[in-house]
Amino acid sequence: MTRLPLSYTKKMKDLLGEDYSAYEATFSCAPSRGFLINAAKIGAAKFDEIFSLPTRPVPYFEFGRILDSEEKVGGDPYHAAGLFYMQDPGAMSAIAALPSFGKKILDVAAAPGGKTIGAAIASPDSLIVANEIDFKRAKILLQNVERLGLKNVAVTSLTPKDLGKYAKECFDLVICDLPCSGEGMFRKEPAAIECWNEGINGMNAARQKEILTDVLPCLKEGGTLLYSTCTYAVEEDEAIVDFLAGEKGLTPISPKSSVLPYTAPAAYGYPSASLARRFYPHIAEGEGQFFAILKKEGDKLYTQKTIPSSLSANEIKKIRAFTDENIDGDVGDLAKNGDSIFAVHPLARTIPLKYLSEGVCLGEFVKGRFEPHHNLFTAFGADFKNKEDLALSDKRVKEYLYGLEIEAKTAKEGYCAVCVEGFPLGGGKVVNGTIKNKYPKGLRIPKL
Ligand code: SAM
C-alpha cells in the first residue's frame, strides 16, 4: 500500500468527506493505461479492427481507448507508424471537455505532447502551436509530433513572457496545462509523493499565476482559456480560477456535458470555479485532473498578416522538383527555418514566433542537393510514389525498426517510403535492390 503524507491525507479527507475511502482504495488497483488514436492517420473503427490488444472506448472522448493489457507497446509497429499515442484517460478529459477549439491554438506547456495531440486530432482544421520552455523536453515533444506525422502542429521553445510579448492576441484558444504538485499522479508515479511537502502548493500557485499573467495577452478577445493541472490542491485549482475570473476578468463557461458523469464538481468555497471539474480515479478510470474553461470577453475582428518565407526561387524550384517527383498531391506552402525546409501550416506564418518546427520538416539542402527528413515520410509517406509496403507479419518490419538494411521487393531505385499495412514507418533509399535504412538512429528499437 502506498504511504501518503499525513498532512496530505488529512487535507484529502476534508475535501472528499465520505468519498475518501473510495479514493484511498484506488491505491490498491493498478492505474489504467490509455491511448489516443491518431485520427489524422486512421479512423477509430479501422484502428479497432486492426489493433490486436484488448481495448475499451474512453466514454467521453471518441479518440480515446483504455488498454486492457500490460504488454509494452513502444516496439509495436503501429506505434512506430504513429497510429496511437499513450495518454492517461484522466488527462484526456480536459481536451474532451472543450465546447469549441477555434483556428489558432497555443499550448503553453506542451511536452511531452498529450494535450497538443488531443487537440490536433479533435480539431484537424486548427493549427496548434505547441510550446515547451525546457529545450530537451521540447525535442521530445517534437519527436512525438513527428512520429504521428501531424501536419497541423508547430513547435516552439519559448518562455511564457516571450509568448505574451511576441504573439499578442493571436490565439482563439490558449491551453495552460501547467506545472503543479502532481497530487493526482501519486498512484501512477509514487516518486511525486517524495517531492510533496506542505509548502509545495503555495509555491506552485505562485508560478501558475505568473505563467498565466505572462501568456494571457496571447488570447484574442472572445477567445477561450483552458486551465488544467494534475493536482487536487485547491490553491492550484479553484483558487487559480478565482484569480483568472477576479483579477484577470475572464468568464468561466461550462464544459461539454459528456464529461460531467465522469467528473466531480469543483471544491466548495470558490464561487467563480463552480463550472470547473475534478477527475478522480474513484469516479472514472484514470489519474487525477482538474480543468476549467474560461472566456475572454469581446469579439474584435482581427486582420492576419502573412510573414513571407526567406526561400529563394531556386530553392523552391529544387524542393518542388523533389516533391512533384516523389509525392502524389501538394505538400502545401514552403518555408525555411535555419537549414531546414518545412511544409508550413498556412496559419503558422501569421503568428510571429521563432519556431523549432513550423509544420512538417521536409528536409534540407546538402551540398546543393535536397535530402529528405524522416518527418517527410511520417507525414507524407502514404502519398509517396515509391513504396515498400510490408505486411505486419513480414520480418522486414522489425528489421527496418532495428535499423537494418532490408530487401526491396516492390520499391524501385531511389528514395522510398517504408510502410506497414499502408502506414508509413519512415524512409529509405533503394540501391541495387537493397533499402538503405533512413529510420533515425535515436528511434531504432534495440534488437533483443
Ligand atoms: N501538457 C503536457 C501534456 O499533456 O503532455 C504536460 C505538461 S506538464 C504538466 C507541465 C510542463 O510545464 C512541463 O513540460 C514543464 O517543463 C513545463 N514548465 C515548467 N516550468 C515552467 C514555466 N515556468 N513556464 C512554462 N512551462 C513550464
PDB file of C-alpha atoms in Angstrom, residues 223-392:
ATOM      1  CA  GLY A 223     -11.055  33.556 -27.137  1.00  0.00           C
ATOM      2  CA  THR A 224     -11.026  30.636 -24.693  1.00  0.00           C
ATOM      3  CA  LEU A 225      -8.567  29.623 -21.990  1.00  0.00           C
ATOM      4  CA  LEU A 226      -8.320  26.009 -20.854  1.00  0.00           C
ATOM      5  CA  TYR A 227      -6.640  25.792 -17.449  1.00  0.00           C
ATOM      6  CA  SER A 228      -5.712  22.337 -16.182  1.00  0.00           C
ATOM      7  CA  THR A 229      -3.486  20.602 -13.651  1.00  0.00           C
ATOM      8  CA  CYS A 230      -2.979  17.059 -12.403  1.00  0.00           C
ATOM      9  CA  THR A 231      -3.303  18.041  -8.753  1.00  0.00           C
ATOM     10  CA  TYR A 232      -6.146  18.165  -6.221  1.00  0.00           C
ATOM     11  CA  ALA A 233      -4.827  21.183  -4.284  1.00  0.00           C
ATOM     12  CA  VAL A 234      -7.469  23.945  -4.214  1.00  0.00           C
ATOM     13  CA  GLU A 235      -4.682  26.557  -4.088  1.00  0.00           C
ATOM     14  CA  GLU A 236      -3.537  25.403  -7.553  1.00  0.00           C
ATOM     15  CA  ASP A 237      -7.015  24.662  -8.897  1.00  0.00           C
ATOM     16  CA  GLU A 238     -10.150  26.547  -7.771  1.00  0.00           C
ATOM     17  CA  ALA A 239      -8.152  29.452  -6.295  1.00  0.00           C
ATOM     18  CA  ILE A 240      -6.430  29.955  -9.666  1.00  0.00           C
ATOM     19  CA  VAL A 241      -9.824  30.066 -11.391  1.00  0.00           C
ATOM     20  CA  ASP A 242     -10.848  32.724  -8.841  1.00  0.00           C
ATOM     21  CA  PHE A 243      -7.712  34.646  -9.786  1.00  0.00           C
ATOM     22  CA  LEU A 244      -8.484  34.348 -13.521  1.00  0.00           C
ATOM     23  CA  ALA A 245     -12.092  35.447 -13.056  1.00  0.00           C
ATOM     24  CA  GLY A 246     -11.397  38.106 -10.419  1.00  0.00           C
ATOM     25  CA  GLU A 247      -8.072  39.718 -11.276  1.00  0.00           C
ATOM     26  CA  LYS A 248      -7.941  38.892 -14.995  1.00  0.00           C
ATOM     27  CA  GLY A 249     -11.610  39.424 -15.833  1.00  0.00           C
ATOM     28  CA  LEU A 250     -12.224  36.086 -17.595  1.00  0.00           C
ATOM     29  CA  THR A 251     -15.674  34.464 -17.563  1.00  0.00           C
ATOM     30  CA  PRO A 252     -15.937  30.772 -16.644  1.00  0.00           C
ATOM     31  CA  ILE A 253     -18.025  28.695 -19.064  1.00  0.00           C
ATOM     32  CA  SER A 254     -19.474  25.173 -18.973  1.00  0.00           C
ATOM     33  CA  PRO A 255     -17.537  22.165 -20.212  1.00  0.00           C
ATOM     34  CA  LYS A 256     -19.204  19.756 -22.654  1.00  0.00           C
ATOM     35  CA  SER A 257     -21.932  17.843 -20.859  1.00  0.00           C
ATOM     36  CA  SER A 258     -20.452  14.491 -21.993  1.00  0.00           C
ATOM     37  CA  VAL A 259     -17.645  14.788 -19.387  1.00  0.00           C
ATOM     38  CA  LEU A 260     -19.968  15.542 -16.462  1.00  0.00           C
ATOM     39  CA  PRO A 261     -20.860  11.947 -15.462  1.00  0.00           C
ATOM     40  CA  TYR A 262     -17.137  11.058 -15.297  1.00  0.00           C
ATOM     41  CA  THR A 263     -16.004  14.039 -13.227  1.00  0.00           C
ATOM     42  CA  ALA A 264     -16.870  15.669  -9.905  1.00  0.00           C
ATOM     43  CA  PRO A 265     -17.838  19.290  -9.220  1.00  0.00           C
ATOM     44  CA  ALA A 266     -15.191  21.743  -8.068  1.00  0.00           C
ATOM     45  CA  ALA A 267     -14.399  22.135  -4.361  1.00  0.00           C
ATOM     46  CA  TYR A 268     -16.766  24.334  -2.314  1.00  0.00           C
ATOM     47  CA  GLY A 269     -15.899  27.890  -1.366  1.00  0.00           C
ATOM     48  CA  TYR A 270     -14.809  29.225  -4.773  1.00  0.00           C
ATOM     49  CA  PRO A 271     -17.932  30.595  -6.498  1.00  0.00           C
ATOM     50  CA  SER A 272     -16.196  31.531  -9.750  1.00  0.00           C
ATOM     51  CA  ALA A 273     -14.887  27.962 -10.076  1.00  0.00           C
ATOM     52  CA  SER A 274     -18.342  26.365  -9.867  1.00  0.00           C
ATOM     53  CA  LEU A 275     -18.188  25.207 -13.529  1.00  0.00           C
ATOM     54  CA  ALA A 276     -14.703  23.658 -13.162  1.00  0.00           C
ATOM     55  CA  ARG A 277     -14.440  19.864 -12.902  1.00  0.00           C
ATOM     56  CA  ARG A 278     -12.309  17.366 -10.990  1.00  0.00           C
ATOM     57  CA  PHE A 279     -11.353  13.963 -12.394  1.00  0.00           C
ATOM     58  CA  TYR A 280     -10.867  11.344  -9.662  1.00  0.00           C
ATOM     59  CA  PRO A 281      -9.826   7.695 -10.023  1.00  0.00           C
ATOM     60  CA  HIS A 282     -12.679   6.559  -7.761  1.00  0.00           C
ATOM     61  CA  ILE A 283     -15.210   8.121 -10.178  1.00  0.00           C
ATOM     62  CA  ALA A 284     -13.756   7.137 -13.555  1.00  0.00           C
ATOM     63  CA  GLU A 285     -10.752   5.203 -14.825  1.00  0.00           C
ATOM     64  CA  GLY A 286      -7.623   7.341 -14.958  1.00  0.00           C
ATOM     65  CA  GLU A 287      -5.419   9.576 -12.832  1.00  0.00           C
ATOM     66  CA  GLY A 288      -6.304  12.924 -11.253  1.00  0.00           C
ATOM     67  CA  GLN A 289      -7.028  16.031 -13.286  1.00  0.00           C
ATOM     68  CA  PHE A 290      -8.587  19.438 -12.738  1.00  0.00           C
ATOM     69  CA  PHE A 291      -9.835  21.678 -15.513  1.00  0.00           C
ATOM     70  CA  ALA A 292     -11.672  24.942 -16.009  1.00  0.00           C
ATOM     71  CA  ILE A 293     -12.699  26.699 -19.230  1.00  0.00           C
ATOM     72  CA  LEU A 294     -12.913  30.498 -19.319  1.00  0.00           C
ATOM     73  CA  LYS A 295     -13.718  33.081 -21.975  1.00  0.00           C
ATOM     74  CA  LYS A 296     -12.160  36.474 -22.658  1.00  0.00           C
ATOM     75  CA  GLU A 297     -14.968  38.960 -23.323  1.00  0.00           C
ATOM     76  CA  GLY A 298     -15.242  40.860 -26.616  1.00  0.00           C
ATOM     77  CA  ASP A 299     -15.487  39.935 -30.276  1.00  0.00           C
ATOM     78  CA  LYS A 300     -12.883  42.063 -32.047  1.00  0.00           C
ATOM     79  CA  LEU A 301     -12.198  41.236 -35.707  1.00  0.00           C
ATOM     80  CA  TYR A 302      -8.552  40.536 -36.435  1.00  0.00           C
ATOM     81  CA  THR A 303      -6.571  41.054 -39.623  1.00  0.00           C
ATOM     82  CA  GLN A 304      -3.947  38.421 -40.414  1.00  0.00           C
ATOM     83  CA  LYS A 305      -0.666  39.425 -41.982  1.00  0.00           C
ATOM     84  CA  THR A 306       1.316  36.572 -43.529  1.00  0.00           C
ATOM     85  CA  ILE A 307       5.056  36.640 -42.859  1.00  0.00           C
ATOM     86  CA  PRO A 308       6.900  35.900 -46.136  1.00  0.00           C
ATOM     87  CA  SER A 309       9.331  32.979 -46.280  1.00  0.00           C
ATOM     88  CA  SER A 310      13.013  33.565 -46.961  1.00  0.00           C
ATOM     89  CA  LEU A 311      13.287  30.766 -49.564  1.00  0.00           C
ATOM     90  CA  SER A 312      14.875  31.715 -52.875  1.00  0.00           C
ATOM     91  CA  ALA A 313      13.133  30.944 -56.169  1.00  0.00           C
ATOM     92  CA  ASN A 314      15.895  28.451 -56.982  1.00  0.00           C
ATOM     93  CA  GLU A 315      15.456  26.606 -53.679  1.00  0.00           C
ATOM     94  CA  ILE A 316      11.683  26.435 -54.169  1.00  0.00           C
ATOM     95  CA  LYS A 317      12.214  25.032 -57.671  1.00  0.00           C
ATOM     96  CA  LYS A 318      14.522  22.270 -56.349  1.00  0.00           C
ATOM     97  CA  ILE A 319      12.164  21.306 -53.491  1.00  0.00           C
ATOM     98  CA  ARG A 320       9.124  21.285 -55.783  1.00  0.00           C
ATOM     99  CA  ALA A 321      11.066  19.126 -58.236  1.00  0.00           C
ATOM    100  CA  PHE A 322      11.705  16.619 -55.424  1.00  0.00           C
ATOM    101  CA  THR A 323       8.143  16.651 -54.051  1.00  0.00           C
ATOM    102  CA  ASP A 324       6.491  16.538 -57.503  1.00  0.00           C
ATOM    103  CA  GLU A 325       8.678  13.599 -58.497  1.00  0.00           C
ATOM    104  CA  ASN A 326       8.103  11.648 -55.277  1.00  0.00           C
ATOM    105  CA  ILE A 327       4.781  12.618 -53.716  1.00  0.00           C
ATOM    106  CA  ASP A 328       1.236  12.406 -55.052  1.00  0.00           C
ATOM    107  CA  GLY A 329      -0.542  15.689 -54.331  1.00  0.00           C
ATOM    108  CA  ASP A 330       0.701  19.001 -52.991  1.00  0.00           C
ATOM    109  CA  VAL A 331       2.663  19.396 -49.739  1.00  0.00           C
ATOM    110  CA  GLY A 332       1.408  22.994 -49.356  1.00  0.00           C
ATOM    111  CA  ASP A 333       3.305  26.193 -48.609  1.00  0.00           C
ATOM    112  CA  LEU A 334       7.063  26.061 -48.054  1.00  0.00           C
ATOM    113  CA  ALA A 335       9.291  27.943 -45.620  1.00  0.00           C
ATOM    114  CA  LYS A 336      12.898  27.831 -44.473  1.00  0.00           C
ATOM    115  CA  ASN A 337      13.903  27.736 -40.819  1.00  0.00           C
ATOM    116  CA  GLY A 338      17.665  27.623 -40.294  1.00  0.00           C
ATOM    117  CA  ASP A 339      18.832  24.947 -42.754  1.00  0.00           C
ATOM    118  CA  SER A 340      15.538  23.054 -42.672  1.00  0.00           C
ATOM    119  CA  ILE A 341      12.719  23.312 -45.183  1.00  0.00           C
ATOM    120  CA  PHE A 342       9.171  22.982 -43.874  1.00  0.00           C
ATOM    121  CA  ALA A 343       5.777  22.343 -45.396  1.00  0.00           C
ATOM    122  CA  VAL A 344       4.174  25.011 -43.251  1.00  0.00           C
ATOM    123  CA  HIS A 345       0.680  25.185 -41.950  1.00  0.00           C
ATOM    124  CA  PRO A 346      -0.623  28.436 -43.543  1.00  0.00           C
ATOM    125  CA  LEU A 347      -1.723  29.787 -40.149  1.00  0.00           C
ATOM    126  CA  ALA A 348       1.790  29.387 -38.678  1.00  0.00           C
ATOM    127  CA  ARG A 349       3.044  32.174 -40.987  1.00  0.00           C
ATOM    128  CA  THR A 350       0.537  34.561 -39.419  1.00  0.00           C
ATOM    129  CA  ILE A 351       1.987  34.146 -35.906  1.00  0.00           C
ATOM    130  CA  PRO A 352       5.286  35.988 -35.411  1.00  0.00           C
ATOM    131  CA  LEU A 353       7.098  33.421 -33.255  1.00  0.00           C
ATOM    132  CA  LYS A 354      10.504  31.802 -33.550  1.00  0.00           C
ATOM    133  CA  TYR A 355       9.670  28.170 -34.349  1.00  0.00           C
ATOM    134  CA  LEU A 356      11.611  24.973 -33.798  1.00  0.00           C
ATOM    135  CA  SER A 357       9.241  23.442 -36.319  1.00  0.00           C
ATOM    136  CA  GLU A 358       6.504  25.245 -38.201  1.00  0.00           C
ATOM    137  CA  GLY A 359       4.795  22.221 -39.713  1.00  0.00           C
ATOM    138  CA  VAL A 360       6.318  19.184 -41.426  1.00  0.00           C
ATOM    139  CA  CYS A 361      10.095  19.177 -41.764  1.00  0.00           C
ATOM    140  CA  LEU A 362      10.662  18.114 -45.375  1.00  0.00           C
ATOM    141  CA  GLY A 363      14.458  18.108 -45.377  1.00  0.00           C
ATOM    142  CA  GLU A 364      17.474  20.252 -46.094  1.00  0.00           C
ATOM    143  CA  PHE A 365      19.993  21.018 -48.808  1.00  0.00           C
ATOM    144  CA  VAL A 366      23.256  19.120 -48.503  1.00  0.00           C
ATOM    145  CA  LYS A 367      25.909  20.313 -50.975  1.00  0.00           C
ATOM    146  CA  GLY A 368      23.126  21.780 -53.124  1.00  0.00           C
ATOM    147  CA  ARG A 369      21.078  18.540 -53.185  1.00  0.00           C
ATOM    148  CA  PHE A 370      17.764  18.204 -51.363  1.00  0.00           C
ATOM    149  CA  GLU A 371      17.867  15.473 -48.684  1.00  0.00           C
ATOM    150  CA  PRO A 372      14.506  14.371 -47.218  1.00  0.00           C
ATOM    151  CA  HIS A 373      13.922  14.332 -43.438  1.00  0.00           C
ATOM    152  CA  HIS A 374      12.236  11.470 -41.510  1.00  0.00           C
ATOM    153  CA  ASN A 375       9.229  13.760 -40.901  1.00  0.00           C
ATOM    154  CA  LEU A 376       8.565  13.958 -44.651  1.00  0.00           C
ATOM    155  CA  PHE A 377       7.952  10.197 -44.623  1.00  0.00           C
ATOM    156  CA  THR A 378       5.860  10.112 -41.406  1.00  0.00           C
ATOM    157  CA  ALA A 379       3.596  12.897 -42.719  1.00  0.00           C
ATOM    158  CA  PHE A 380       3.534  12.262 -46.487  1.00  0.00           C
ATOM    159  CA  GLY A 381       4.750   8.638 -46.686  1.00  0.00           C
ATOM    160  CA  ALA A 382       1.294   7.275 -47.546  1.00  0.00           C
ATOM    161  CA  ASP A 383       1.345   9.530 -50.649  1.00  0.00           C
ATOM    162  CA  PHE A 384       4.919   8.617 -51.602  1.00  0.00           C
ATOM    163  CA  LYS A 385       5.018   7.199 -55.125  1.00  0.00           C
ATOM    164  CA  ASN A 386       7.871   4.747 -54.478  1.00  0.00           C
ATOM    165  CA  LYS A 387       6.931   2.464 -51.581  1.00  0.00           C
ATOM    166  CA  GLU A 388       7.852  -0.763 -49.877  1.00  0.00           C
ATOM    167  CA  ASP A 389       4.602  -1.703 -48.180  1.00  0.00           C
ATOM    168  CA  LEU A 390       5.136  -4.517 -45.691  1.00  0.00           C
ATOM    169  CA  ALA A 391       2.563  -6.821 -44.146  1.00  0.00           C
ATOM    170  CA  LEU A 392       2.523  -6.691 -40.324  1.00  0.00           C
TER     171      LEU A 392
END
